[in-house]
Amino acid sequence: MVVLITGASHTGKTVLAQRLLEKLHIPYLSIDHLKMGLIRSGQTALTPEDDDRLTAYLWPIVREIIKTAIENRQNLIVEGCYVPFDWRKSFDERYLPSIRFLCLAMTEEYIDVHVDDITAHACDVEKRLDDSNCTGDRLKADNRAAIEGFSAAGEQITQIETDWERTAKIVLKSFERESE
């Protein structure tokens, strides 16, 4: 099984992937690590700020990693925001049953109440060098775009409405039940 975790920035995708790794003992690939490896090694002239272009650049690589894991019957968690809304078009019926998709997004009300908590936890797993553009308005816009884009593509969204920890526990429980 491949678990594909995506959503807007700062929604806790990496923390959730880390917890899944610890609970299920499934390795995970951070698309951010892949991005930074390609940028730092000079394999691309793109920068971390080139979000839309990075999705187009990274997705073909990530897609083939996912296919390879499935073909080899290997479990893998793939986590990051560089997943296109129409990601399912990248796979045929041989692959799709082996992919569990999860999109995390925060409601605007949650952001209004928890913006300080969100920014305080931004570096819980990965250290962000510059997070100065993380504002309530930016978080709302990013989450709105993820909700609208993935919903329009027919995907279910796991919305964080009141309590991130509670939402994470529900998600983790669902994976525990599946693996029993």
Short mmCIF file of C-alpha atoms in Angstrom, two decimals:
data_model
loop_
_atom_site.label_atom_id
_atom_site.label_comp_id
_atom_site.label_asym_id
_atom_site.label_seq_id
_atom_site.Cartn_x
_atom_site.Cartn_y
_atom_site.Cartn_z
CA MET A 1 0.00 0.00 0.00
CA VAL A 2 1.11 3.53 -0.76
CA VAL A 3 -0.27 6.28 1.44
CA LEU A 4 -0.34 9.60 -0.40
CA ILE A 5 -0.68 12.52 2.02
CA THR A 6 -1.15 15.98 0.58
CA GLY A 7 -2.85 19.28 1.31
CA ALA A 8 -2.02 22.89 1.92
CA SER A 9 1.19 24.03 3.58
CA HIS A 10 1.31 23.95 7.40
CA THR A 11 -1.54 21.43 7.78
CA GLY A 12 0.62 18.86 9.58
CA LYS A 13 1.25 16.47 6.69
CA THR A 14 4.81 15.76 7.77
CA VAL A 15 3.88 15.26 11.43
CA LEU A 16 1.13 12.84 10.38
CA ALA A 17 3.51 10.96 8.06
CA GLN A 18 6.03 10.68 10.89
CA ARG A 19 3.35 9.31 13.23
CA LEU A 20 2.23 6.79 10.60
CA LEU A 21 5.84 5.69 10.16
CA GLU A 22 6.16 5.17 13.91
CA LYS A 23 2.83 3.38 14.26
CA LEU A 24 2.82 1.22 11.12
CA HIS A 25 6.59 0.96 10.51
CA ILE A 26 6.14 2.10 6.92
CA PRO A 27 8.88 4.32 5.51
CA TYR A 28 7.98 7.69 4.11
CA LEU A 29 9.25 9.93 1.38
CA SER A 30 8.97 13.66 1.88
CA ILE A 31 8.42 15.40 -1.44
CA ASP A 32 10.04 18.45 0.20
CA HIS A 33 13.24 16.43 0.70
CA LEU A 34 13.19 15.39 -2.95
CA LYS A 35 12.57 19.03 -3.96
CA MET A 36 15.44 20.37 -1.89
CA GLY A 37 17.79 17.61 -3.05
CA LEU A 38 17.13 18.48 -6.67
CA ILE A 39 17.41 22.22 -6.03
CA ARG A 40 20.57 22.04 -3.89
CA SER A 41 22.29 19.62 -6.27
CA GLY A 42 21.73 21.98 -9.18
CA GLN A 43 19.51 19.51 -11.06
CA THR A 44 16.95 22.31 -11.53
CA ALA A 45 16.99 26.09 -11.61
CA LEU A 46 13.64 26.16 -9.78
CA THR A 47 13.53 27.62 -6.28
CA PRO A 48 11.42 26.70 -3.22
CA GLU A 49 9.11 29.61 -4.12
CA ASP A 50 8.19 28.16 -7.53
CA ASP A 51 5.25 26.13 -6.17
CA ASP A 52 3.19 25.66 -9.36
CA ARG A 53 6.21 24.87 -11.49
CA LEU A 54 7.56 22.53 -8.80
CA THR A 55 4.39 20.44 -8.89
CA ALA A 56 4.77 19.96 -12.66
CA TYR A 57 8.48 19.18 -12.22
CA LEU A 58 8.27 16.85 -9.21
CA TRP A 59 5.05 14.94 -9.86
CA PRO A 60 6.37 12.79 -12.75
CA ILE A 61 9.23 11.65 -10.49
CA VAL A 62 6.97 11.02 -7.49
CA ARG A 63 4.44 9.22 -9.70
CA GLU A 64 7.09 6.77 -10.90
CA ILE A 65 8.37 6.19 -7.36
CA ILE A 66 4.80 5.31 -6.34
CA LYS A 67 4.42 2.94 -9.29
CA THR A 68 7.72 1.25 -8.47
CA ALA A 69 6.73 0.75 -4.83
CA ILE A 70 3.40 -0.80 -5.86
CA GLU A 71 5.00 -3.03 -8.48
CA ASN A 72 7.43 -4.31 -5.85
CA ARG A 73 4.65 -4.74 -3.26
CA GLN A 74 6.38 -2.29 -0.94
CA ASN A 75 4.56 -0.09 1.55
CA LEU A 76 5.42 3.59 1.37
CA ILE A 77 4.08 6.88 2.70
CA VAL A 78 4.54 9.77 0.26
CA GLU A 79 3.93 13.19 1.77
CA GLY A 80 3.96 16.71 0.42
CA CYS A 81 2.01 19.50 -1.18
CA TYR A 82 3.30 18.94 -4.74
CA VAL A 83 0.49 16.60 -5.77
CA PRO A 84 -1.72 17.72 -8.66
CA PHE A 85 -5.47 17.85 -8.10
CA ASP A 86 -5.98 15.31 -10.90
CA TRP A 87 -3.33 12.90 -9.57
CA ARG A 88 -5.54 9.87 -10.25
CA LYS A 89 -5.14 10.39 -14.01
CA SER A 90 -1.49 9.39 -13.55
CA PHE A 91 -2.41 5.80 -12.62
CA ASP A 92 -4.44 3.05 -14.21
CA GLU A 93 -6.48 0.34 -12.51
CA ARG A 94 -3.34 -1.68 -11.72
CA TYR A 95 -2.14 1.02 -9.32
CA LEU A 96 -5.13 2.90 -7.93
CA PRO A 97 -6.41 0.15 -5.58
CA SER A 98 -3.01 0.18 -3.85
CA ILE A 99 -3.04 3.94 -3.13
CA ARG A 100 -4.69 5.40 -0.05
CA PHE A 101 -5.16 9.14 -0.58
CA LEU A 102 -5.39 11.65 2.24
CA CYS A 103 -5.75 15.41 1.80
CA LEU A 104 -5.46 17.59 4.92
CA ALA A 105 -6.92 21.08 4.99
CA MET A 106 -7.81 23.57 7.69
CA THR A 107 -11.07 25.49 7.77
CA GLU A 108 -10.89 29.27 7.84
CA GLU A 109 -12.45 29.25 11.30
CA TYR A 110 -9.73 26.91 12.55
CA ILE A 111 -7.05 29.18 11.11
CA ASP A 112 -8.64 32.26 12.72
CA VAL A 113 -8.53 30.64 16.17
CA HIS A 114 -5.22 28.76 15.83
CA VAL A 115 -2.93 30.85 13.60
CA ASP A 116 -0.39 31.31 16.42
CA ASP A 117 -0.39 27.56 17.15
CA ILE A 118 0.03 26.77 13.45
CA THR A 119 3.09 28.99 13.12
CA ALA A 120 4.48 27.77 16.45
CA HIS A 121 4.37 24.16 15.20
CA ALA A 122 5.70 24.88 11.71
CA CYS A 123 9.08 23.32 12.52
CA ASP A 124 7.95 20.31 14.57
CA VAL A 125 9.53 17.81 12.15
CA GLU A 126 11.28 19.78 9.42
CA LYS A 127 13.05 23.06 10.04
CA ARG A 128 11.82 25.90 7.85
CA LEU A 129 14.55 28.41 7.09
CA ASP A 130 12.18 31.31 6.41
CA ASP A 131 8.53 31.13 7.37
CA SER A 132 7.85 34.86 7.35
CA ASN A 133 5.20 34.54 4.63
CA CYS A 134 3.04 32.32 6.87
CA THR A 135 0.14 34.61 7.71
CA GLY A 136 -3.49 33.90 8.44
CA ASP A 137 -4.52 35.25 5.06
CA ARG A 138 -1.93 33.15 3.24
CA LEU A 139 -2.96 30.02 5.16
CA LYS A 140 -6.61 30.65 4.31
CA ALA A 141 -5.85 31.15 0.62
CA ASP A 142 -3.68 28.01 0.45
CA ASN A 143 -6.25 25.87 2.26
CA ARG A 144 -9.13 27.25 0.19
CA ALA A 145 -7.22 26.40 -3.00
CA ALA A 146 -6.53 22.84 -1.79
CA ILE A 147 -10.13 22.28 -0.72
CA GLU A 148 -11.56 23.67 -3.95
CA GLY A 149 -9.05 21.93 -6.23
CA PHE A 150 -9.19 18.47 -4.70
CA SER A 151 -12.97 18.66 -4.16
CA ALA A 152 -13.49 19.59 -7.82
CA ALA A 153 -11.40 16.53 -8.73
CA GLY A 154 -13.76 14.37 -6.65
CA GLU A 155 -11.44 13.80 -3.71
CA GLN A 156 -12.45 13.66 -0.07
CA ILE A 157 -10.80 16.23 2.17
CA THR A 158 -9.97 15.62 5.82
CA GLN A 159 -10.77 19.03 7.25
CA ILE A 160 -9.26 20.23 10.48
CA GLU A 161 -12.12 22.14 12.07
CA THR A 162 -11.50 22.39 15.82
CA ASP A 163 -8.60 20.22 16.99
CA TRP A 164 -5.59 19.04 14.95
CA GLU A 165 -4.64 16.32 17.45
CA ARG A 166 -8.15 14.87 17.47
CA THR A 167 -8.22 14.82 13.65
CA ALA A 168 -4.80 13.13 13.55
CA LYS A 169 -5.93 10.47 16.04
CA ILE A 170 -9.00 9.68 13.92
CA VAL A 171 -6.82 9.31 10.82
CA LEU A 172 -4.29 7.13 12.64
CA LYS A 173 -7.10 4.93 14.02
CA SER A 174 -8.44 4.38 10.51
CA PHE A 175 -5.05 3.08 9.42
CA GLU A 176 -4.80 0.81 12.46
CA ARG A 177 -8.16 -0.77 11.61
CA GLU A 178 -7.05 -1.31 8.00
CA SER A 179 -3.82 -3.02 9.01
CA GLU A 180 -5.50 -5.47 11.43
#
